[in-house]
Amino acid sequence: RVQVRMDVDEGEPATIKEINIVGNKVFSDEELLDQFELTTGGMFSFFTSDNQYAKEKLSGDTEKLRNYYLDRGYLKFQVVSTQVAISPDNKGMFITLNVDEGEKFTVKDIKFSGELIYTEEQLRSLVPLRAGDTYSGAAISFAEERISEWLGFKGYAFANVLSVPELDEENLEVSLTIFVDPKQ
């Protein structure tokens, strides 16, 4: 028999020294980094640990970044790559996000399909976007929720409302079809 004893000295956690976003032209680094949960630290970082790297936090931050662009009409936005590096002394982390913003899209038209319980005019009044407006993912999600809510008023508690965008990349326009399935 052998008894093995391990003494582990974890040391101090590495903190984020720098977060870089490469490829952004429309919005400043500061504007984009304001959306992030991860930061390079501040006065309360000792309590919040917002300057300590966590893969889940970075994943959430990249999703927030994607939504930020999507809400401002950039349907083709993507995070091309993410690099996380640690300094030679193991005390600092450096995060770099390479992004491709794509082009800004406007709404060409909005159509409805499926089993429409309400008139098209009533449904259109629930959608905050009109033809010519800049596309916004948040506005579409809001419209889907409102239509589902209205269907709930008529007793359709499990209605399914889904928006399907059709991109015209040549003219930078998007046609939206909102599919309504009231179910039972």
CSV table of C-alpha atoms in Angstrom, one decimal:
chain,number,residue,atom,x,y,z
A,1,ARG,CA,0.0,0.0,0.0
A,2,VAL,CA,1.0,3.5,-0.7
A,3,GLN,CA,-0.3,6.7,0.8
A,4,VAL,CA,-0.2,9.7,-1.6
A,5,ARG,CA,-0.5,13.2,-0.3
A,6,MET,CA,-0.9,16.2,-2.6
A,7,ASP,CA,-0.4,19.8,-1.6
A,8,VAL,CA,-2.0,22.2,-4.0
A,9,ASP,CA,-1.2,25.9,-4.0
A,10,GLU,CA,-3.8,27.5,-6.4
A,11,GLY,CA,-2.2,30.9,-6.1
A,12,GLU,CA,-4.1,34.0,-7.1
A,13,PRO,CA,-6.6,33.9,-9.9
A,14,ALA,CA,-5.5,35.5,-13.2
A,15,THR,CA,-7.4,38.7,-13.9
A,16,ILE,CA,-8.5,40.1,-17.2
A,17,LYS,CA,-6.0,42.8,-18.3
A,18,GLU,CA,-7.4,43.6,-21.7
A,19,ILE,CA,-10.4,42.9,-23.9
A,20,ASN,CA,-10.0,43.7,-27.6
A,21,ILE,CA,-12.6,43.7,-30.3
A,22,VAL,CA,-11.1,43.7,-33.8
A,23,GLY,CA,-13.1,44.4,-36.9
A,24,ASN,CA,-15.7,46.8,-35.5
A,25,LYS,CA,-16.2,49.9,-37.6
A,26,VAL,CA,-19.7,51.1,-36.8
A,27,PHE,CA,-19.6,51.1,-33.0
A,28,SER,CA,-16.7,52.0,-30.7
A,29,ASP,CA,-14.9,49.5,-28.5
A,30,GLU,CA,-16.2,51.4,-25.4
A,31,GLU,CA,-19.8,51.2,-26.7
A,32,LEU,CA,-19.5,47.4,-27.3
A,33,LEU,CA,-17.6,46.6,-24.1
A,34,ASP,CA,-20.4,48.3,-22.1
A,35,GLN,CA,-22.5,45.3,-23.1
A,36,PHE,CA,-20.1,42.8,-21.5
A,37,GLU,CA,-20.3,41.2,-18.0
A,38,LEU,CA,-16.5,40.6,-18.1
A,39,THR,CA,-14.4,43.7,-17.6
A,40,THR,CA,-10.8,44.6,-16.9
A,41,GLY,CA,-11.8,45.4,-13.4
A,42,GLY,CA,-13.0,48.3,-11.3
A,43,MET,CA,-13.5,49.4,-7.7
A,44,PHE,CA,-16.0,46.6,-6.9
A,45,SER,CA,-14.3,43.8,-8.8
A,46,PHE,CA,-13.1,42.3,-5.5
A,47,PHE,CA,-16.7,41.5,-4.7
A,48,THR,CA,-18.2,40.9,-8.2
A,49,SER,CA,-15.3,39.0,-9.8
A,50,ASP,CA,-16.2,40.6,-13.1
A,51,ASN,CA,-12.5,40.8,-14.0
A,52,GLN,CA,-12.0,37.0,-13.6
A,53,TYR,CA,-12.3,34.9,-16.8
A,54,ALA,CA,-15.1,32.4,-17.1
A,55,LYS,CA,-15.9,30.6,-20.3
A,56,GLU,CA,-19.6,30.9,-19.6
A,57,LYS,CA,-19.4,34.6,-19.1
A,58,LEU,CA,-17.5,35.1,-22.3
A,59,SER,CA,-20.1,33.0,-24.1
A,60,GLY,CA,-22.9,35.1,-22.7
A,61,ASP,CA,-21.0,38.3,-23.6
A,62,THR,CA,-20.6,37.2,-27.2
A,63,GLU,CA,-24.3,36.5,-27.4
A,64,LYS,CA,-25.1,40.0,-25.9
A,65,LEU,CA,-22.8,41.5,-28.6
A,66,ARG,CA,-24.6,39.6,-31.3
A,67,ASN,CA,-28.0,40.8,-30.0
A,68,TYR,CA,-26.7,44.4,-29.8
A,69,TYR,CA,-25.8,44.3,-33.5
A,70,LEU,CA,-29.0,42.4,-34.4
A,71,ASP,CA,-31.2,45.0,-32.7
A,72,ARG,CA,-29.5,47.7,-34.9
A,73,GLY,CA,-30.1,46.0,-38.2
A,74,TYR,CA,-26.9,43.9,-38.7
A,75,LEU,CA,-28.4,40.6,-39.5
A,76,LYS,CA,-25.2,39.1,-40.9
A,77,PHE,CA,-23.1,40.0,-37.8
A,78,GLN,CA,-20.9,37.2,-36.5
A,79,VAL,CA,-18.1,36.7,-34.1
A,80,VAL,CA,-15.5,35.1,-36.4
A,81,SER,CA,-13.1,34.0,-33.7
A,82,THR,CA,-12.2,34.3,-30.0
A,83,GLN,CA,-8.8,34.1,-28.5
A,84,VAL,CA,-8.0,33.9,-24.9
A,85,ALA,CA,-4.3,34.1,-23.8
A,86,ILE,CA,-2.6,34.2,-20.5
A,87,SER,CA,0.5,36.3,-19.7
A,88,PRO,CA,3.8,34.5,-19.1
A,89,ASP,CA,3.6,35.2,-15.4
A,90,ASN,CA,0.1,33.6,-15.2
A,91,LYS,CA,-1.4,36.7,-13.7
A,92,GLY,CA,-3.1,38.3,-16.6
A,93,MET,CA,-5.7,37.2,-19.2
A,94,PHE,CA,-6.0,38.8,-22.7
A,95,ILE,CA,-9.2,38.3,-24.7
A,96,THR,CA,-9.6,39.2,-28.4
A,97,LEU,CA,-12.8,38.9,-30.3
A,98,ASN,CA,-12.6,39.1,-34.1
A,99,VAL,CA,-16.0,40.3,-35.6
A,100,ASP,CA,-17.5,40.8,-38.9
A,101,GLU,CA,-20.3,43.4,-38.7
A,102,GLY,CA,-21.9,42.8,-42.1
A,103,GLU,CA,-24.3,45.4,-43.5
A,104,LYS,CA,-27.3,47.2,-42.0
A,105,PHE,CA,-30.7,45.9,-43.2
A,106,THR,CA,-34.0,47.7,-43.4
A,107,VAL,CA,-37.5,46.2,-43.4
A,108,LYS,CA,-38.9,45.8,-46.9
A,109,ASP,CA,-42.3,44.4,-45.9
A,110,ILE,CA,-44.1,42.4,-43.2
A,111,LYS,CA,-46.5,39.6,-44.1
A,112,PHE,CA,-48.6,37.2,-42.0
A,113,SER,CA,-49.4,33.6,-42.7
A,114,GLY,CA,-51.0,30.7,-41.0
A,115,GLU,CA,-54.3,30.7,-39.2
A,116,LEU,CA,-55.0,34.3,-38.5
A,117,ILE,CA,-57.6,34.7,-35.7
A,118,TYR,CA,-57.3,38.5,-35.9
A,119,THR,CA,-57.4,40.6,-39.0
A,120,GLU,CA,-54.1,41.5,-40.7
A,121,GLU,CA,-54.6,45.1,-39.7
A,122,GLN,CA,-55.0,44.1,-36.0
A,123,LEU,CA,-51.9,42.0,-36.1
A,124,ARG,CA,-49.9,44.7,-37.9
A,125,SER,CA,-50.7,47.1,-35.1
A,126,LEU,CA,-48.9,44.8,-32.7
A,127,VAL,CA,-45.7,45.0,-34.7
A,128,PRO,CA,-43.6,48.0,-33.9
A,129,LEU,CA,-41.7,47.9,-37.2
A,130,ARG,CA,-42.8,49.3,-40.6
A,131,ALA,CA,-41.4,49.1,-44.1
A,132,GLY,CA,-38.3,51.3,-44.3
A,133,ASP,CA,-37.4,50.9,-40.6
A,134,THR,CA,-34.1,49.5,-39.5
A,135,TYR,CA,-34.5,45.8,-38.7
A,136,SER,CA,-34.5,45.0,-34.9
A,137,GLY,CA,-34.4,41.5,-33.4
A,138,ALA,CA,-35.8,42.9,-30.1
A,139,ALA,CA,-38.8,44.5,-31.9
A,140,ILE,CA,-39.6,41.2,-33.7
A,141,SER,CA,-39.4,39.3,-30.4
A,142,PHE,CA,-41.6,41.8,-28.8
A,143,ALA,CA,-44.2,41.5,-31.6
A,144,GLU,CA,-44.2,37.7,-31.4
A,145,GLU,CA,-44.8,37.9,-27.6
A,146,ARG,CA,-47.7,40.5,-28.1
A,147,ILE,CA,-49.4,38.4,-30.8
A,148,SER,CA,-49.1,35.3,-28.6
A,149,GLU,CA,-50.6,37.3,-25.7
A,150,TRP,CA,-53.5,38.5,-27.8
A,151,LEU,CA,-54.2,35.0,-28.9
A,152,GLY,CA,-54.2,34.0,-25.3
A,153,PHE,CA,-57.0,36.5,-24.7
A,154,LYS,CA,-59.1,34.5,-27.2
A,155,GLY,CA,-58.3,31.2,-25.3
A,156,TYR,CA,-55.3,30.1,-27.5
A,157,ALA,CA,-53.0,29.5,-24.5
A,158,PHE,CA,-50.3,27.6,-26.4
A,159,ALA,CA,-50.1,29.6,-29.6
A,160,ASN,CA,-46.9,29.5,-31.7
A,161,VAL,CA,-45.8,32.7,-33.4
A,162,LEU,CA,-42.6,32.6,-35.5
A,163,SER,CA,-41.0,35.2,-37.7
A,164,VAL,CA,-39.1,34.1,-40.8
A,165,PRO,CA,-36.8,36.7,-42.3
A,166,GLU,CA,-36.0,36.6,-46.1
A,167,LEU,CA,-32.9,38.6,-46.9
A,168,ASP,CA,-32.3,40.6,-50.1
A,169,GLU,CA,-28.6,41.0,-49.7
A,170,GLU,CA,-28.3,43.0,-52.9
A,171,ASN,CA,-30.6,45.8,-51.7
A,172,LEU,CA,-29.9,45.2,-47.9
A,173,GLU,CA,-33.6,44.6,-47.2
A,174,VAL,CA,-35.4,42.0,-45.2
A,175,SER,CA,-38.9,40.7,-45.8
A,176,LEU,CA,-40.6,39.3,-42.7
A,177,THR,CA,-43.2,36.6,-42.7
A,178,ILE,CA,-44.8,36.1,-39.3
A,179,PHE,CA,-46.3,32.7,-39.1
A,180,VAL,CA,-49.2,32.3,-36.7
A,181,ASP,CA,-50.3,28.9,-35.4
A,182,PRO,CA,-52.9,29.4,-32.7
A,183,LYS,CA,-53.1,25.6,-31.9
A,184,GLN,CA,-56.1,24.7,-29.7
